Short mmCIF file of C-alpha atoms in Angstrom, two decimals:
data_model
loop_
_atom_site.label_atom_id
_atom_site.label_comp_id
_atom_site.label_asym_id
_atom_site.label_seq_id
_atom_site.Cartn_x
_atom_site.Cartn_y
_atom_site.Cartn_z
CA GLY A 1 102.16 113.47 81.38
CA GLU A 2 103.07 109.78 82.33
CA ASN A 3 100.56 107.03 81.43
CA VAL A 4 101.17 103.64 82.71
CA GLU A 5 99.25 100.67 81.26
CA GLN A 6 98.95 97.22 82.93
CA HIS A 7 97.95 93.76 81.61
CA PRO A 8 96.21 91.54 82.30
CA SER A 9 93.41 92.98 84.42
CA THR A 10 92.68 89.58 85.86
CA LEU A 11 94.77 86.48 86.25
CA SER A 12 94.05 82.98 87.62
CA VAL A 13 96.69 80.44 88.17
CA GLN A 14 96.93 77.17 90.06
CA GLU A 15 99.07 76.89 93.15
CA GLY A 16 102.80 76.29 92.35
CA ASP A 17 102.43 77.90 88.84
CA SER A 18 104.09 81.26 88.05
CA ALA A 19 102.48 84.45 87.27
CA VAL A 20 103.58 87.50 85.11
CA ILE A 21 102.07 90.86 85.07
CA LYS A 22 103.21 93.32 82.47
CA CYS A 23 103.34 97.16 82.46
CA THR A 24 104.19 99.74 79.94
CA TYR A 25 104.99 103.38 80.52
CA SER A 26 104.93 106.43 78.33
CA ASP A 27 107.64 108.86 79.92
CA SER A 28 110.98 107.81 79.01
CA ALA A 29 112.37 109.93 81.75
CA SER A 30 110.62 107.83 84.41
CA ASN A 31 113.13 106.20 86.50
CA TYR A 32 111.42 104.58 89.40
CA PHE A 33 108.95 101.48 89.05
CA PRO A 34 107.44 100.02 92.21
CA TRP A 35 104.81 97.23 92.46
CA TYR A 36 102.24 97.26 95.21
CA LYS A 37 99.91 94.53 96.53
CA GLN A 38 96.42 95.28 97.92
CA GLU A 39 94.53 92.62 99.76
CA LEU A 40 90.79 92.96 99.94
CA GLY A 41 89.93 95.77 102.17
CA LYS A 42 93.47 96.80 102.89
CA ARG A 43 95.66 99.51 101.91
CA PRO A 44 98.31 98.90 99.07
CA GLN A 45 101.73 97.95 100.26
CA LEU A 46 105.19 97.81 98.48
CA ILE A 47 106.41 94.32 97.51
CA ILE A 48 109.37 95.22 95.22
CA ASP A 49 110.85 98.17 93.46
CA ILE A 50 113.30 98.84 90.82
CA ARG A 51 115.25 101.91 89.39
CA SER A 52 116.26 102.60 85.89
CA ASN A 53 119.82 101.88 86.39
CA VAL A 54 119.02 98.16 87.04
CA GLY A 55 117.63 95.55 84.80
CA GLU A 56 116.26 93.03 87.33
CA LYS A 57 115.84 92.52 90.95
CA LYS A 58 114.61 89.60 92.89
CA ASP A 59 113.42 89.12 96.49
CA GLN A 60 112.63 85.54 97.24
CA ARG A 61 109.69 84.30 94.95
CA ILE A 62 109.16 87.68 93.30
CA ALA A 63 111.14 89.37 90.57
CA VAL A 64 110.91 92.46 88.55
CA THR A 65 112.55 93.10 85.15
CA LEU A 66 112.84 96.42 83.34
CA ASN A 67 113.34 97.18 79.82
CA LYS A 68 114.11 100.75 79.42
CA THR A 69 114.41 100.68 75.48
CA ALA A 70 110.82 99.15 75.28
CA LYS A 71 109.66 101.09 78.10
CA HIS A 72 108.06 98.17 79.98
CA PHE A 73 108.66 96.39 83.14
CA SER A 74 107.09 93.06 84.40
CA LEU A 75 106.27 91.38 87.67
CA HIS A 76 107.18 87.56 88.22
CA ILE A 77 105.80 85.60 90.95
CA THR A 78 107.07 81.89 91.13
CA GLU A 79 105.66 79.04 93.10
CA THR A 80 102.60 80.99 93.72
CA GLN A 81 100.48 80.49 96.85
CA PRO A 82 96.79 81.22 98.03
CA GLU A 83 97.98 84.06 100.01
CA ASP A 84 99.51 85.76 96.84
CA SER A 85 95.74 86.26 95.81
CA ALA A 86 95.35 89.94 95.79
CA VAL A 87 95.34 93.09 93.32
CA TYR A 88 98.75 94.15 92.19
CA PHE A 89 99.43 97.56 90.79
CA CYS A 90 102.62 98.82 89.05
CA ALA A 91 103.56 102.44 89.09
CA ALA A 92 106.20 104.83 87.54
CA SER A 93 107.63 108.01 88.82
CA VAL A 94 109.78 110.80 87.07
CA SER A 95 112.65 112.21 88.96
CA GLY A 96 112.01 115.88 89.18
CA SER A 97 108.46 115.87 89.48
CA GLU A 98 108.11 112.83 91.70
CA LYS A 99 104.59 112.33 90.71
CA LEU A 100 103.80 108.53 91.01
CA VAL A 101 101.22 107.17 88.50
CA PHE A 102 99.79 103.88 88.82
CA GLY A 103 98.44 101.33 86.41
CA LYS A 104 94.82 99.96 86.69
CA GLY A 105 95.72 96.93 88.70
CA THR A 106 95.59 93.11 88.04
CA LYS A 107 93.54 90.96 90.14
CA LEU A 108 95.52 87.75 90.82
CA THR A 109 93.59 84.56 92.06
CA VAL A 110 95.72 81.55 93.09
CA ASN A 111 93.65 78.31 93.18
CA PRO A 112 94.62 75.55 95.53
CA ASN B 1 105.42 105.85 114.55
CA ALA B 2 101.73 105.88 113.66
CA GLY B 3 102.82 105.97 109.96
CA VAL B 4 100.12 107.60 107.72
CA THR B 5 96.87 108.30 109.55
CA GLN B 6 93.61 109.31 107.61
CA THR B 7 90.30 110.50 109.06
CA PRO B 8 87.52 109.89 108.81
CA LYS B 9 87.46 106.03 107.68
CA PHE B 10 83.77 106.46 106.46
CA GLN B 11 81.65 109.39 105.48
CA VAL B 12 78.28 109.90 103.91
CA LEU B 13 77.94 113.42 102.21
CA LYS B 14 74.76 115.06 100.56
CA THR B 15 75.25 116.41 97.20
CA GLY B 16 76.62 120.02 97.32
CA GLN B 17 78.11 119.67 100.75
CA SER B 18 81.95 120.32 101.40
CA MET B 19 84.29 118.38 103.69
CA THR B 20 87.74 117.88 104.45
CA LEU B 21 89.50 114.47 104.49
CA GLN B 22 92.65 114.55 106.96
CA CYS B 23 96.05 113.02 106.38
CA ALA B 24 99.00 113.09 108.74
CA GLN B 25 102.15 111.48 108.55
CA ASP B 26 104.87 111.29 111.40
CA MET B 27 107.86 109.91 109.26
CA ASN B 28 109.21 113.24 108.07
CA HIS B 29 108.44 112.56 104.60
CA GLU B 30 108.82 115.25 101.87
CA TYR B 31 106.29 113.81 99.23
CA MET B 32 102.52 113.44 100.04
CA SER B 33 99.80 112.51 97.77
CA TRP B 34 96.25 111.80 97.52
CA TYR B 35 94.62 109.01 95.28
CA ARG B 36 91.20 107.87 94.48
CA GLN B 37 90.42 104.26 94.01
CA ASP B 38 87.29 103.07 91.75
CA PRO B 39 86.74 99.60 90.60
CA GLY B 40 88.61 98.91 87.44
CA MET B 41 90.18 102.27 87.43
CA GLY B 42 93.08 101.73 89.74
CA LEU B 43 94.68 104.35 91.96
CA ARG B 44 94.19 107.69 90.25
CA LEU B 45 96.36 110.55 91.33
CA ILE B 46 94.38 113.75 92.53
CA HIS B 47 97.05 116.05 94.02
CA TYR B 48 100.50 115.70 95.35
CA SER B 49 103.27 117.69 97.16
CA VAL B 50 106.96 117.52 97.30
CA GLY B 51 107.17 119.82 100.56
CA ALA B 52 105.64 122.52 102.50
CA GLY B 53 104.22 125.09 100.53
CA ILE B 54 104.41 123.22 97.11
CA THR B 55 101.47 121.46 95.57
CA ASP B 56 100.66 120.28 92.17
CA GLN B 57 97.82 118.64 90.14
CA GLY B 58 97.46 114.98 89.35
CA GLU B 59 95.34 113.23 86.75
CA VAL B 60 91.99 114.09 88.22
CA PRO B 61 92.17 117.26 90.29
CA ASN B 62 88.78 118.79 89.39
CA GLY B 63 86.52 119.15 92.41
CA TYR B 64 89.38 118.90 94.82
CA ASN B 65 91.69 121.46 96.69
CA VAL B 66 94.74 120.69 98.76
CA SER B 67 97.34 122.68 100.76
CA ARG B 68 100.40 121.84 102.68
CA SER B 69 101.21 124.17 105.40
CA THR B 70 103.43 121.64 107.40
CA THR B 71 105.47 118.64 106.36
CA GLU B 72 103.18 116.43 108.39
CA ASP B 73 99.71 117.24 107.09
CA PHE B 74 98.05 117.24 103.74
CA PRO B 75 94.37 117.80 103.86
CA LEU B 76 92.03 116.96 100.71
CA ARG B 77 89.11 119.43 100.40
CA LEU B 78 85.85 118.60 98.61
CA LEU B 79 84.29 121.93 97.66
CA SER B 80 81.03 120.78 96.57
CA ALA B 81 80.41 117.04 96.76
CA ALA B 82 79.08 115.32 93.82
CA PRO B 83 77.96 111.56 93.36
CA SER B 84 80.97 110.96 90.96
CA GLN B 85 83.18 111.68 93.95
CA THR B 86 81.75 108.61 95.68
CA SER B 87 85.13 106.51 96.00
CA VAL B 88 87.79 105.22 98.38
CA TYR B 89 90.38 107.84 99.02
CA PHE B 90 93.97 107.00 99.92
CA CYS B 91 96.79 109.52 101.34
CA ALA B 92 100.23 108.25 100.96
CA SER B 93 103.73 109.63 101.74
CA SER B 94 107.27 108.92 100.89
CA TYR B 95 110.89 109.99 101.18
CA LEU B 96 112.55 111.77 98.22
CA MET B 97 115.99 110.72 97.93
CA GLY B 98 117.19 111.25 94.31
CA GLY B 99 113.71 110.43 93.27
CA ASN B 100 110.62 108.78 94.85
CA THR B 101 110.81 106.02 97.22
CA GLU B 102 108.56 103.39 98.80
CA ALA B 103 105.09 105.13 99.49
CA PHE B 104 103.22 104.16 102.68
CA PHE B 105 99.56 104.57 102.31
CA GLY B 106 96.89 105.56 104.95
CA GLN B 107 93.99 103.11 105.70
CA GLY B 108 91.64 104.82 103.27
CA THR B 109 88.46 106.90 103.46
CA ARG B 110 85.35 105.18 102.05
CA LEU B 111 83.38 108.34 100.91
CA THR B 112 79.63 108.02 99.48
CA VAL B 113 77.98 111.08 98.10
CA VAL B 114 74.00 110.83 97.77
#
């Protein structure tokens, strides 16, 4: 079945710097790749997603890139702010089964 | 719309007890799923469903049962609770439109098994 690996597990940056989180997936049939943000004590919420027919997607300070050949995708956050501090999860889903499998998460800390 | 509603928010069980975690959504989503969240382990899929009457196992299904008799409800049953099932449980739902889409999560249930 699908396996999603996420790196790094923790990431600390200075306010204003960029942050990059990387994920790899095992099932070449996966075609949907969302990213979720979970603040302390809260539920995960979608911040951006990408489908396999697109190589890059941007939404203000966040962007996701997808390399289908290498089976990896990345989250990029620019001009980080303290409120970006949270745990970020990547996930992958295969059309047909729709099973959504998550990575283990990255704890991002943005230091003021 | 209430979104995805989970009950209870907190629960303490004794080893061997059984219980049902409730999950209901009012968005007419086809896909529903249950995850458990443990420190350092991310969100692990327990069971999922793509529609009423259809369920399938995820990564960690042992010790849990589910059923999907209606589109709205997807309860998770712990048959005989064990301390290893101490965790935070999240229910999620989403539309299926040529594949999966944004998953909406419930507020979570913090379960402790003693």
